[in-house]
Amino acid sequence: MTFYVTTPIYYANSLPHLGHLYTMIVCDVIARHKRQQGIETFFLTGTDEHGINIERAAQRNNRTPQEQADYVVNYFKKMTAAFGLDTAHGGYDFFMRTTEPFHYEGVSELWRRAARATTPKGREALYKGHYEGWFCAACAAYKTEDEYSESANADEPPTCLIHETKLDRVSEESYFFRLADYDQALLKLYEERPEFVQPEARRNEVRKFVEGGLQDLSVSRLRTSVSWGVPVPDDPAHTMYVWFDALINYITAIGFGNQQQEKAVGFEKFWPALHLVGKDILRFHAVYWPAFLLAAGLEQPRGIIAHGMWVDPTGRKMSKTLGNTIELDVLNRHFPTDAIRYFCLREMVFGQDGRFGYENLIDRTNSDLASGLGNLSSRTLTMIQRYCDGRIPSGDISEEGRLPAKRAGIDSDEATISSFIEHARDEFIRYLDEFAFSKALEEAWSIVAHVDKMISDAKPWDLAKDATQEQTLNAVLYRAAESLRWLSVLLYPVMPNAAREIYAQLGLNDDLSKIDPAALKWGDLESIQIGEVKALFPRIDKAKTMSEIKEGTSEGEGSGQHATEADAVSEARASARASDAAAHATQAEAAPDAATLVSYIEITDFAKVDLRVGEVRTAERIPKADKLLLLSVDIGEEKPRQILAGIAEYYEPEQLVGRKIVVVANLKPRKMRGHESQGMLLAASIGEEGKPVIATFTEDVPNGARLK
Ligand code: MSP
């Protein structure tokens, strides 16, 4: 049996941050878990090195595109090593680069196959046509009307709603992939394999998108417009669309269409893969990629699992555009790798967005790791050192020992604790298999709490003073030590260093990467001499570390390296909320400083936002715009304001008329769907899908009153 897991390949235009590290950590945990189960596993990560975005970043940095890619890859490799994610530390098996010649071979082979293929509706899958439309270099995607906002000035190009950057006009000959013909085949795939896209909410989203009808996809650009990419076979005047080239990395890396990787890895052996991706790139993986594979006659992936985004304490997606990223070198300097891994998995409910703050990371490390696991390990081992001469004692309680044990609250047989731990272990594995990492960790920590309580109730320090309680004392310490052995095996995929450390301190030296937690048997720990007892997770001094981070960052630590990357802006997709007033305010301050780390603003910043009470006079739907309502709102001015609000899926126009709302009155007017919006209404954003709930007043307020 084999298993193949992938991260997305990261754009080589700018340096990675915590958002990028996260998918790697998740894949690393999955790979280690599979390896423990004895499954031959291949874990792939790498960089996406082609396209206009890299070309532009290179230009800005006075480098060739290849130099730009090499620079980012160097940093990536340095960071993956620092975080124990590289091959040398038992992490990824191969670092893929799309500029590798073998990748060109495989991509060309797939293109040729698609060029020979007919669609499910009997037409040619690839055809030459003319593309006319708008393209966002940062998204590397063509944009439809509802994905950009028109500029107020008719001569200026529209702006990407995600990046707030100007779009490129494309009007040229292009090859098209006939995606429109694959809708039924894709819907059948989602229907027949409900596990194909996870979590379920994301699958529904993808299904709805496909049900809404698909448009053919432009898959090449003229070499004269984009030269940095794979040439189209037999037509080198065209360069392949970067997403076409990038997605195919998942199969070229293991040998599709090239001998070199086939020999080293093996396509037949490892395909299909499990793809882990951020929810922002789900469409590319769950719609385009399966369609390309259908055209090439290849098997579909094992599954596509979408995770949420890391957001800052104010709820905005961490991205270079907003200058709110958590830099890897800062994290690496101030925190143990295992604490970061633990935090990422414990704090982010997988699939949902997670909030990152250094203070949370410190609190979790101190409570769960220093006081929790670390303390349990050191108190258990120190007592074994002290009361048992450093030898794991026997856990057996004889006939005569039963009564005293019972008095100390200890069962004479170990059934209670062993069945508790076996159950927690089974749940832990089940949750890990379902990617419910935070729940899995809760299970593991239920063991920590259980054993802690057993120790506190039995009070070994008192038992040690009573010779008749020797067996009870030994049984308590044995059970604690045996639980620690189980915890090391369970936690190895999440915290490889700490797990190895506990294991070694217990006096054990097997390779944890090869011990299947399902095969653990209670009582297998033998009476061996323990190792040297050391603190696992020293407590972090919060005030001191916070001020070091702030000082370091404002002096340019971490961010300094990024500041040289003038291309930062074109990095990851910022949340669509980038368009709100708060985002504008932060964007002005490019590199993160101490203030943006905790996201404080000055009162003068807040005063820039003119918030007014408004009353909705009229509300109507806009033809062909499912999400927008056109409102006229009285904010105490001569004429009501015209405001467009993306709430049509949740509010009926009639519900709104007469309602008092809060309006951002000094937001720059912008055009959407041919209508100018002269402000923005405020609403809470609820749940995963961001359901809006309009802010309102429960007391009488005059129109135009200012909110301060
Ligand atoms: N190059 C494409 C992927 C091609 S895969 C065939 C790309 N690159 S990216 O560098 O922009 O993003 C890579 C991954 O990082 C994505 O899965 C994205 O979701 C993830 N993240 C970027 N910022 C993130 C957060 N703030 N939080 C969590 N993940 C984030 O897209």
XYZ file of C-alpha atoms and ligand atoms in Angstrom:
739
model
C 0.000 0.000 0.000
C 1.230 3.517 -0.799
C 0.098 7.003 0.048
C 0.836 10.302 -1.696
C 0.178 13.709 -0.152
C 0.895 17.163 -1.595
C 0.998 20.814 -0.592
C 0.276 23.455 -3.224
C 3.422 24.712 -4.890
C 4.180 28.199 -3.626
C 4.651 31.229 -5.865
C 8.308 32.105 -6.150
C 7.587 35.829 -6.335
C 7.965 36.485 -2.618
C 9.104 34.857 0.587
C 6.820 32.445 2.438
C 5.008 33.302 5.692
C 3.014 31.382 8.294
C 0.082 30.875 5.880
C 2.402 28.915 3.601
C 4.108 27.021 6.407
C 0.731 25.850 7.691
C -0.141 23.570 4.734
C 3.321 22.065 4.971
C 2.862 21.315 8.661
C -0.518 19.702 8.011
C 0.881 17.534 5.206
C 3.888 16.656 7.308
C 1.629 15.436 10.122
C -0.450 13.361 7.702
C 2.685 11.860 6.124
C 4.233 10.958 9.482
C 0.956 9.432 10.650
C 0.786 7.248 7.522
C 4.422 6.229 7.866
C 3.805 5.150 11.448
C 1.071 2.897 10.091
C 3.664 1.227 7.888
C 2.348 2.756 4.662
C 4.948 3.744 2.080
C 4.357 7.473 1.814
C 5.468 10.193 -0.573
C 5.145 13.820 0.546
C 5.571 16.515 -2.088
C 5.997 20.260 -1.795
C 7.702 22.873 -3.962
C 7.515 26.140 -5.824
C 5.479 27.528 -8.706
C 8.044 29.451 -10.694
C 6.455 30.588 -13.953
C 4.166 33.351 -15.103
C 3.877 37.078 -15.390
C 3.880 37.543 -11.626
C 7.342 36.037 -11.211
C 8.561 37.867 -14.306
C 7.449 41.191 -12.805
C 8.847 40.405 -9.352
C 12.191 39.574 -10.960
C 12.197 42.850 -12.862
C 11.435 44.846 -9.735
C 14.255 43.103 -7.886
C 16.737 43.418 -10.731
C 17.006 39.692 -11.181
C 16.329 37.260 -13.955
C 13.189 35.178 -13.363
C 15.390 32.157 -12.655
C 17.426 34.125 -10.111
C 14.218 35.293 -8.491
C 12.979 31.715 -8.201
C 16.354 30.509 -6.863
C 16.356 33.242 -4.241
C 12.916 32.272 -2.936
C 13.692 28.545 -3.104
C 16.863 29.074 -1.032
C 14.871 30.779 1.674
C 12.194 28.081 1.497
C 14.725 25.324 1.948
C 16.383 27.135 4.818
C 13.038 27.578 6.553
C 11.759 24.053 5.941
C 14.986 22.753 7.483
C 14.604 25.092 10.462
C 11.066 23.833 11.031
C 12.024 20.175 10.604
C 9.947 19.780 7.448
C 12.678 18.792 5.015
C 13.837 15.345 3.992
C 16.743 15.324 6.435
C 14.273 15.731 9.316
C 11.789 13.128 8.096
C 9.550 15.649 6.268
C 8.922 16.084 2.538
C 10.348 13.561 0.110
C 10.835 15.886 -2.821
C 10.931 19.635 -3.370
C 9.374 20.244 -6.765
C 10.351 23.176 -8.966
C 8.358 23.872 -12.109
C 11.499 25.105 -13.857
C 12.939 21.561 -13.801
C 13.424 20.251 -17.353
C 11.687 16.968 -16.482
C 8.587 18.974 -15.564
C 8.559 20.537 -19.041
C 8.559 17.034 -20.544
C 5.597 15.869 -18.479
C 3.592 19.048 -19.005
C 4.142 18.849 -22.754
C 3.004 15.228 -22.730
C -0.193 16.152 -20.921
C -0.836 19.028 -23.327
C -0.431 16.675 -26.274
C -2.866 14.224 -24.740
C -5.407 16.983 -24.167
C -4.888 18.149 -27.747
C -5.821 14.671 -28.991
C -8.756 14.275 -26.610
C -12.438 14.780 -27.248
C -14.670 16.164 -24.505
C -17.561 14.164 -23.011
C -19.747 16.065 -25.472
C -17.684 14.833 -28.407
C -15.767 18.008 -29.257
C -12.044 18.678 -29.279
C -10.790 19.446 -25.756
C -8.221 22.050 -26.852
C -8.839 24.635 -29.534
C -7.344 27.911 -30.684
C -9.400 31.073 -30.306
C -9.177 34.670 -29.249
C -9.209 35.820 -25.631
C -10.636 39.184 -24.736
C -10.880 40.122 -21.085
C -9.245 41.096 -17.818
C -6.471 39.203 -16.040
C -5.157 39.611 -12.492
C -1.442 38.842 -12.359
C -1.472 38.347 -8.602
C -4.316 35.798 -8.750
C -2.903 34.412 -12.012
C -6.541 34.257 -13.078
C -8.938 35.751 -15.587
C -11.650 37.819 -13.969
C -15.365 37.892 -14.606
C -17.467 41.009 -14.131
C -18.407 40.263 -10.548
C -14.760 39.753 -9.597
C -13.557 43.300 -10.280
C -14.665 46.841 -9.655
C -14.768 49.390 -12.443
C -12.570 52.386 -11.970
C -14.248 55.785 -11.572
C -12.079 57.021 -14.418
C -13.131 55.308 -17.657
C -9.530 55.319 -18.996
C -8.210 53.293 -16.096
C -8.431 49.507 -15.906
C -10.693 47.930 -13.283
C -9.334 46.674 -9.961
C -9.204 43.106 -8.662
C -11.612 42.835 -5.730
C -9.160 40.564 -3.926
C -5.865 42.344 -4.422
C -7.085 45.862 -5.109
C -4.522 45.998 -7.902
C -5.123 47.021 -11.514
C -6.040 44.279 -13.967
C -4.255 43.627 -17.272
C -6.245 43.827 -20.492
C -5.706 40.733 -22.571
C -6.799 40.654 -26.172
C -4.920 38.037 -28.118
C -4.882 34.653 -29.737
C -5.090 31.919 -27.140
C -5.573 28.202 -26.778
C -8.706 27.282 -24.873
C -9.516 24.245 -22.813
C -13.157 23.342 -23.438
C -14.076 23.320 -19.757
C -17.750 24.025 -20.486
C -18.160 20.471 -21.803
C -17.002 18.901 -18.532
C -19.779 20.130 -16.225
C -21.799 16.896 -16.183
C -18.711 14.721 -15.811
C -17.551 16.813 -12.860
C -20.952 16.778 -11.172
C -21.013 13.003 -11.554
C -17.592 12.803 -9.934
C -18.717 14.883 -6.910
C -21.883 12.782 -6.666
C -20.195 9.417 -6.883
C -17.318 10.306 -4.587
C -18.640 12.458 -1.762
C -15.217 12.367 -0.103
C -13.564 13.882 -3.195
C -13.805 17.465 -1.948
C -13.721 18.076 1.806
C -15.001 19.578 4.054
C -18.607 19.192 2.978
C -19.364 22.931 2.929
C -16.586 23.385 0.377
C -17.891 20.502 -1.749
C -21.293 22.195 -1.911
C -19.633 25.437 -2.937
C -17.743 23.725 -5.751
C -20.848 21.862 -6.888
C -22.855 25.084 -7.021
C -20.120 26.755 -9.032
C -20.176 23.960 -11.620
C -23.973 23.838 -11.671
C -23.927 27.558 -12.488
C -22.299 26.642 -15.837
C -18.620 26.607 -16.814
C -16.815 28.763 -19.317
C -13.962 27.555 -21.482
C -10.584 28.356 -20.006
C -7.828 30.269 -21.763
C -4.740 28.096 -21.282
C -2.045 29.968 -23.167
C -0.655 33.462 -23.624
C 1.343 34.746 -26.548
C 5.057 34.445 -25.894
C 5.333 38.139 -26.689
C 3.154 38.908 -23.620
C 4.314 36.173 -21.237
C 7.595 34.494 -22.041
C 8.447 32.934 -18.675
C 6.719 29.588 -18.882
C 6.471 26.272 -20.692
C 6.148 26.669 -24.474
C 3.115 25.052 -26.072
C 4.261 21.907 -27.913
C 4.489 22.481 -31.656
C 3.460 26.128 -31.267
C 6.222 27.953 -29.374
C 4.624 31.330 -30.078
C 2.418 30.421 -27.093
C 3.315 29.999 -23.421
C 1.154 27.741 -21.283
C -1.102 29.337 -18.664
C 0.712 29.098 -15.351
C -2.053 27.198 -13.526
C -2.090 24.547 -16.269
C 1.650 24.073 -15.843
C 1.455 24.281 -12.029
C -1.307 21.739 -11.411
C 0.478 19.170 -13.522
C 3.443 19.281 -11.118
C 1.559 16.812 -8.949
C 2.104 14.116 -11.560
C 5.352 15.176 -13.233
C 7.045 15.159 -9.806
C 6.417 11.434 -9.498
C 7.253 10.565 -13.090
C 4.372 11.281 -15.460
C 5.882 11.877 -18.891
C 9.513 11.704 -17.751
C 11.918 8.864 -17.110
C 14.010 10.533 -14.449
C 11.258 10.899 -11.855
C 9.502 7.708 -12.892
C 12.655 5.828 -11.903
C 13.200 7.830 -8.722
C 9.602 7.799 -7.510
C 6.999 6.145 -9.723
C 3.737 7.502 -11.074
C 2.096 4.084 -11.168
C 3.237 3.400 -7.668
C 2.005 6.572 -5.947
C -0.769 8.210 -7.971
C -3.507 9.204 -6.982
C -2.596 11.931 -4.482
C -4.353 13.602 -1.616
C -4.112 17.358 -2.268
C -4.135 19.753 0.673
C -4.939 23.315 -0.386
C -6.111 26.635 1.030
C -9.786 27.345 0.347
C -8.774 30.264 -1.886
C -7.379 27.917 -4.522
C -10.013 25.210 -4.282
C -11.640 25.974 -7.629
C -8.391 25.370 -9.504
C -7.984 21.997 -7.805
C -11.553 20.743 -7.661
C -12.758 21.952 -11.073
C -9.924 22.659 -13.515
C -7.551 19.911 -12.395
C -10.090 17.040 -12.544
C -11.168 18.286 -15.979
C -7.555 18.269 -17.249
C -7.130 14.748 -15.873
C -10.338 13.605 -17.550
C -9.065 14.964 -20.857
C -5.732 13.186 -20.388
C -7.464 9.931 -19.446
C -5.795 9.808 -16.038
C -7.152 8.731 -12.697
C -8.623 11.433 -10.424
C -6.882 12.470 -7.182
C -7.657 10.583 -3.981
C -9.172 13.779 -2.620
C -8.901 17.528 -2.290
C -8.948 18.869 1.236
C -9.370 22.601 1.728
C -8.238 24.359 4.874
C -9.155 27.824 6.116
C -7.009 30.927 6.251
C -4.887 32.337 9.020
C -6.277 35.731 9.865
C -4.851 38.451 12.088
C -6.412 39.463 15.412
C -8.788 41.768 13.572
C -9.996 39.010 11.276
C -8.171 39.939 8.066
C -6.427 37.233 6.046
C -2.718 37.185 6.623
C -1.119 38.333 3.402
C 1.697 40.453 2.056
C -0.822 42.807 0.517
C -2.080 43.821 3.943
C 1.338 43.779 5.604
C 0.032 41.584 8.431
C 2.046 38.433 7.832
C 3.782 36.418 10.521
C 7.340 35.999 9.304
C 8.936 32.592 9.511
C 12.319 33.790 10.714
C 10.702 35.671 13.618
C 8.713 32.589 14.620
C 11.789 30.451 14.327
C 13.855 32.765 16.472
C 11.430 33.013 19.371
C 9.539 29.711 19.581
C 10.308 25.990 19.613
C 9.261 24.325 16.353
C 7.025 21.858 18.145
C 5.169 24.657 19.902
C 4.422 26.269 16.536
C 3.304 22.967 15.037
C 1.132 22.222 18.045
C -0.386 25.694 18.045
C -1.224 25.618 14.324
C -3.035 22.309 14.633
C -4.690 22.931 17.967
C -5.823 26.499 17.372
C -7.201 26.225 13.824
C -10.339 24.100 13.644
C -9.395 22.429 10.398
C -11.376 23.850 7.502
C -12.245 27.062 9.313
C -10.238 30.266 9.547
C -7.883 30.601 12.512
C -6.706 33.691 14.333
C -3.006 34.081 14.885
C -1.531 36.216 17.616
C 1.879 35.851 19.253
C 0.212 36.231 22.627
C -2.083 33.252 21.948
C 0.895 31.211 20.873
C 2.721 32.051 24.105
C -0.364 31.304 26.241
C -0.932 27.930 24.586
C 2.712 26.988 24.840
C 2.776 27.837 28.527
C -0.500 26.179 29.440
C -0.692 23.084 27.244
C 2.980 22.361 26.735
C 4.993 23.763 29.648
C 2.394 23.228 32.408
C 0.586 20.351 30.685
C 2.606 17.762 28.823
C 6.046 19.042 29.858
C 5.190 19.159 33.528
C 3.598 15.703 33.496
C 6.692 14.264 31.920
C 9.165 15.946 34.251
C 7.235 15.276 37.468
C 6.768 11.594 36.565
C 10.381 11.053 35.615
C 11.758 13.031 38.547
C 9.730 10.886 40.942
C 10.946 7.698 39.261
C 14.449 9.076 39.672
C 13.884 9.869 43.325
C 11.711 7.015 44.569
C 12.773 4.160 42.285
C 16.468 4.866 41.670
C 15.748 5.864 38.113
C 14.271 2.503 37.135
C 10.741 2.102 35.774
C 9.033 0.222 38.622
C 6.699 -2.725 38.279
C 3.034 -1.766 38.050
C 1.753 -4.980 39.611
C -0.233 -4.958 42.814
C -0.284 -8.209 44.764
C -3.174 -9.641 46.772
C -1.942 -7.945 49.988
C -1.304 -4.671 48.229
C -4.887 -4.261 47.100
C -6.368 -2.754 50.196
C -3.750 -0.029 50.703
C -3.941 0.773 46.988
C -7.680 1.123 47.214
C -7.236 3.511 50.144
C -5.067 5.697 47.927
C -7.749 5.624 45.218
C -5.790 3.286 42.917
C -7.453 0.290 41.201
C -5.600 -2.918 41.732
C -5.938 -3.941 38.145
C -5.161 -1.496 35.387
C -8.370 -1.958 33.461
C -9.705 1.537 34.101
C -6.663 3.438 32.968
C -5.840 1.109 30.088
C -9.346 1.213 28.659
C -9.433 5.004 29.068
C -6.184 5.365 27.163
C -7.083 2.826 24.496
C -10.307 4.688 23.838
C -8.501 8.049 23.649
C -5.928 6.491 21.292
C -8.668 5.125 18.996
C -10.396 8.500 18.918
C -7.090 10.264 18.314
C -6.411 8.099 15.257
C -9.960 8.476 13.976
C -9.783 12.274 14.238
C -6.396 12.379 12.571
C -7.753 10.297 9.699
C -10.602 12.802 9.379
C -8.174 15.773 9.465
C -9.816 16.948 12.702
C -6.444 17.813 14.187
C -7.643 19.984 17.040
C -10.046 17.287 18.211
C -7.294 14.681 17.989
C -5.118 16.846 20.204
C -7.949 17.340 22.673
C -8.091 13.547 22.991
C -4.359 13.362 23.639
C -4.668 16.084 26.238
C -7.481 14.191 27.931
C -4.814 11.581 28.682
C -2.532 14.276 30.120
C -5.381 15.504 32.350
C -6.343 11.976 33.424
C -2.821 11.049 34.483
C -2.242 14.406 36.150
C -5.355 13.839 38.219
C -4.297 10.314 39.127
C -0.981 11.665 40.432
C -2.547 14.554 42.325
C -5.149 12.251 43.919
C -2.696 9.494 44.865
C 0.015 11.923 46.118
C 3.107 9.773 45.484
C 5.154 12.101 47.731
C 3.013 10.944 50.679
C 2.933 7.309 49.560
C 6.733 7.355 49.523
C 6.751 8.023 53.243
C 4.679 4.907 53.981
C 6.443 1.557 53.505
C 3.135 -0.317 53.212
C 2.305 1.774 50.145
C 5.343 0.846 48.068
C 3.310 -1.125 45.532
C 0.776 1.658 45.208
C 3.521 4.214 44.654
C 5.128 1.982 42.023
C 1.804 1.370 40.308
C 1.087 5.104 40.076
C 4.504 5.849 38.637
C 4.350 2.916 36.239
C 0.965 4.005 34.940
C 2.189 7.568 34.466
C 5.321 6.388 32.643
C 3.380 3.958 30.459
C 0.952 6.763 29.560
C 3.903 8.937 28.576
C 5.143 6.166 26.293
C 1.739 6.086 24.588
C 1.677 9.864 24.345
C 5.104 9.905 22.650
C 3.887 7.504 19.989
C 0.605 9.352 19.456
C 2.131 12.811 19.396
C 5.109 11.970 17.189
C 3.457 13.169 13.930
C 2.508 16.499 15.520
C 5.550 17.131 17.728
C 8.379 14.893 16.527
C 11.073 16.520 18.670
C 9.186 16.571 21.959
C 7.893 13.043 21.370
C 11.416 11.736 20.777
C 12.637 13.626 23.807
C 10.023 12.106 26.140
C 10.671 8.687 24.666
C 14.417 8.986 25.220
C 13.925 10.265 28.769
C 11.857 7.147 29.459
C 14.964 5.214 28.456
C 13.537 3.978 25.135
C 15.254 4.231 21.804
C 13.070 2.728 19.065
C 12.286 4.763 15.968
C 8.973 6.514 16.685
C 8.356 7.074 12.989
C 7.816 3.325 12.683
C 5.572 2.598 15.644
C 1.926 2.209 14.762
C -0.190 3.722 17.564
C -2.952 1.202 16.792
C -0.570 -1.591 17.810
C 0.288 -0.153 21.232
C -0.385 -2.548 24.090
C -0.859 -1.385 27.626
C 1.810 -2.838 29.882
C 4.539 -3.263 27.266
C 6.793 -0.769 29.042
C 9.469 -2.798 30.781
C 11.475 -2.178 33.874
C 14.319 -0.220 32.294
C 16.620 2.526 33.494
C 15.280 5.938 32.489
C 17.349 8.514 30.615
C 18.456 11.976 31.664
C 15.514 14.107 32.811
C 15.347 17.508 31.103
C 12.715 20.228 30.841
C 10.763 19.824 27.614
C 9.136 23.199 27.177
C 10.572 25.982 29.312
C 7.917 28.574 30.153
C 7.984 31.580 27.870
C 8.156 34.957 29.586
C 5.322 36.686 27.776
C 6.208 40.315 28.407
C 9.876 39.770 27.557
C 9.215 37.779 24.383
C 6.557 40.193 23.170
C 8.860 43.136 23.586
C 11.732 41.269 21.887
C 9.482 40.463 18.961
C 8.294 44.052 18.714
C 11.787 45.487 18.959
C 13.136 42.985 16.483
C 10.377 43.588 14.012
C 10.514 47.331 14.133
C 14.269 47.188 13.595
C 13.561 45.167 10.511
C 14.023 41.667 11.883
C 12.204 39.266 9.651
C 10.343 41.935 7.815
C 13.674 43.407 6.740
C 14.201 40.529 4.432
C 10.756 41.012 3.020
C 11.182 44.730 2.614
C 13.754 44.016 -0.087
C 10.997 42.168 -1.917
C 9.267 45.084 -3.526
C 7.013 42.501 -5.066
C 5.381 41.676 -1.776
C 2.077 43.078 -2.945
C 1.514 40.410 -5.511
C 1.650 37.596 -2.987
C -1.253 35.553 -1.701
C -4.834 36.420 -2.298
C -5.979 38.812 0.391
C -9.484 38.351 1.686
C -12.186 40.069 -0.262
C -12.546 42.235 2.800
C -9.336 43.944 1.711
C -11.632 46.515 0.226
C -12.958 47.778 3.516
C -11.811 50.953 5.181
C -9.674 49.266 7.807
C -7.748 47.458 5.135
C -7.043 50.702 3.325
C -5.652 52.141 6.516
C -3.269 49.232 7.063
C -2.203 48.917 3.478
C -0.661 52.328 3.743
C 1.860 51.001 6.251
C 3.459 48.300 4.073
C 5.852 46.388 6.392
C 4.527 45.078 9.695
C 5.717 47.009 12.711
C 5.009 46.498 16.377
C 1.624 48.153 16.061
C 0.363 45.984 13.227
C 1.508 42.855 15.050
C -1.224 43.418 17.595
C -3.204 45.450 15.080
C -3.737 48.542 17.197
C -4.733 51.722 15.456
C -4.461 55.234 16.739
C -7.609 57.139 17.620
C -6.703 59.465 14.752
C -6.838 56.471 12.385
C -10.306 55.633 13.585
C -11.364 59.255 13.220
C -10.611 59.001 9.490
C -13.655 56.797 9.081
C -16.852 58.821 8.868
C -19.625 56.578 10.193
C -23.199 57.891 9.943
C -26.683 56.768 10.832
C -28.703 56.176 7.681
C -32.256 55.174 6.857
C -32.980 52.917 3.909
C -35.472 54.668 1.604
C -35.593 52.196 -1.279
C -34.032 48.822 -1.980
C -34.041 46.787 -5.177
C -32.302 43.870 -6.817
C -29.939 44.421 -9.733
C -30.574 42.263 -12.807
C -27.898 39.604 -13.332
C -26.130 40.411 -10.045
C -27.258 37.727 -7.588
C -25.411 39.146 -4.648
C -26.032 42.874 -4.879
C -28.836 45.114 -3.659
C -29.125 48.736 -4.781
C -30.145 50.926 -1.844
C -30.897 54.581 -1.475
C -30.019 55.678 2.035
C -30.820 58.948 3.763
C -27.821 60.019 5.821
C -29.126 63.494 6.563
C -27.737 65.028 3.361
C -29.675 66.884 0.708
C -30.049 63.775 -1.442
C -30.047 60.126 -0.347
C -26.864 58.176 -1.111
C -26.884 55.320 -3.603
C -25.198 52.319 -1.972
C -24.557 48.843 -3.349
C -24.463 46.089 -0.764
C -23.524 42.437 -1.275
C -26.377 41.124 0.874
C -28.973 40.057 -1.699
C -28.607 36.381 -0.828
C -29.606 37.043 2.758
C -32.023 40.013 2.755
C -35.197 40.697 0.789
C -35.306 44.328 -0.421
C -38.688 44.873 1.335
C -37.164 43.901 4.697
C -34.772 46.796 4.528
C -36.930 49.757 3.660
C -37.314 52.067 6.672
C -34.500 50.391 8.567
C -31.811 52.407 10.380
C -28.304 51.313 9.473
C -24.671 52.379 9.846
C -22.969 53.811 6.750
C -19.292 54.475 6.031
C -19.862 57.864 4.467
C -16.365 58.797 3.304
C -15.448 55.653 1.385
C -14.186 56.487 -2.093
C -17.095 55.967 -4.536
C -16.652 52.956 -6.782
C -18.533 51.469 -9.667
C -19.959 47.971 -9.632
C -22.138 46.502 -12.345
C -22.467 49.925 -13.907
C -23.787 51.566 -10.705
C -21.806 53.886 -8.504
C -21.723 52.983 -4.823
C -21.387 56.070 -2.624
C -20.622 54.395 0.670
C -20.790 51.087 2.457
C -23.127 49.700 5.077
C -21.796 47.845 8.109
C -22.739 44.295 8.902
C -21.378 41.502 11.055
C -19.981 38.603 9.096
C -21.157 35.311 10.556
C -19.753 31.835 10.198
C -17.701 30.291 7.470
C -19.693 31.674 4.577
C -19.681 35.195 6.043
C -23.439 35.582 6.351
C -24.088 39.325 6.819
C -26.172 40.638 9.718
C -26.762 44.358 9.349
C -25.745 46.618 12.264
C -28.723 48.588 13.551
C -30.044 50.631 16.526
C -32.555 49.702 19.160
C -33.191 53.344 20.126
C -34.411 56.240 18.061
C -31.562 58.022 16.229
C -31.714 60.873 13.706
C -30.416 60.293 10.191
C -26.897 61.607 9.690
C -25.861 61.293 13.371
C -22.148 60.526 13.582
C -20.834 57.352 15.287
C -17.765 57.954 17.422
N 1.026 28.786 -6.817
C -0.330 28.662 -6.413
C -0.667 27.217 -6.110
C -0.453 26.254 -7.238
S -0.768 24.621 -6.769
C -0.718 23.763 -8.185
C -0.569 29.507 -5.153
N 0.502 29.859 -4.452
S 0.481 30.771 -3.125
O 1.855 30.905 -2.736
O -0.229 31.978 -3.359
O -0.344 30.017 -2.041
C 0.016 28.736 -1.662
C -0.841 28.242 -0.521
O -0.649 29.043 0.630
C -2.340 28.244 -0.804
O -2.902 27.007 -0.393
C -2.868 29.326 0.065
O -4.159 29.029 0.503
C -1.892 29.250 1.232
N -1.935 30.481 2.004
C -1.501 31.740 1.673
N -1.862 32.605 2.670
C -2.531 31.927 3.651
C -3.063 32.255 4.911
N -3.067 33.477 5.395
N -3.564 31.232 5.668
C -3.547 29.921 5.260
N -3.060 29.587 4.077
C -2.634 30.575 3.222
O -1.723 29.796 -4.875
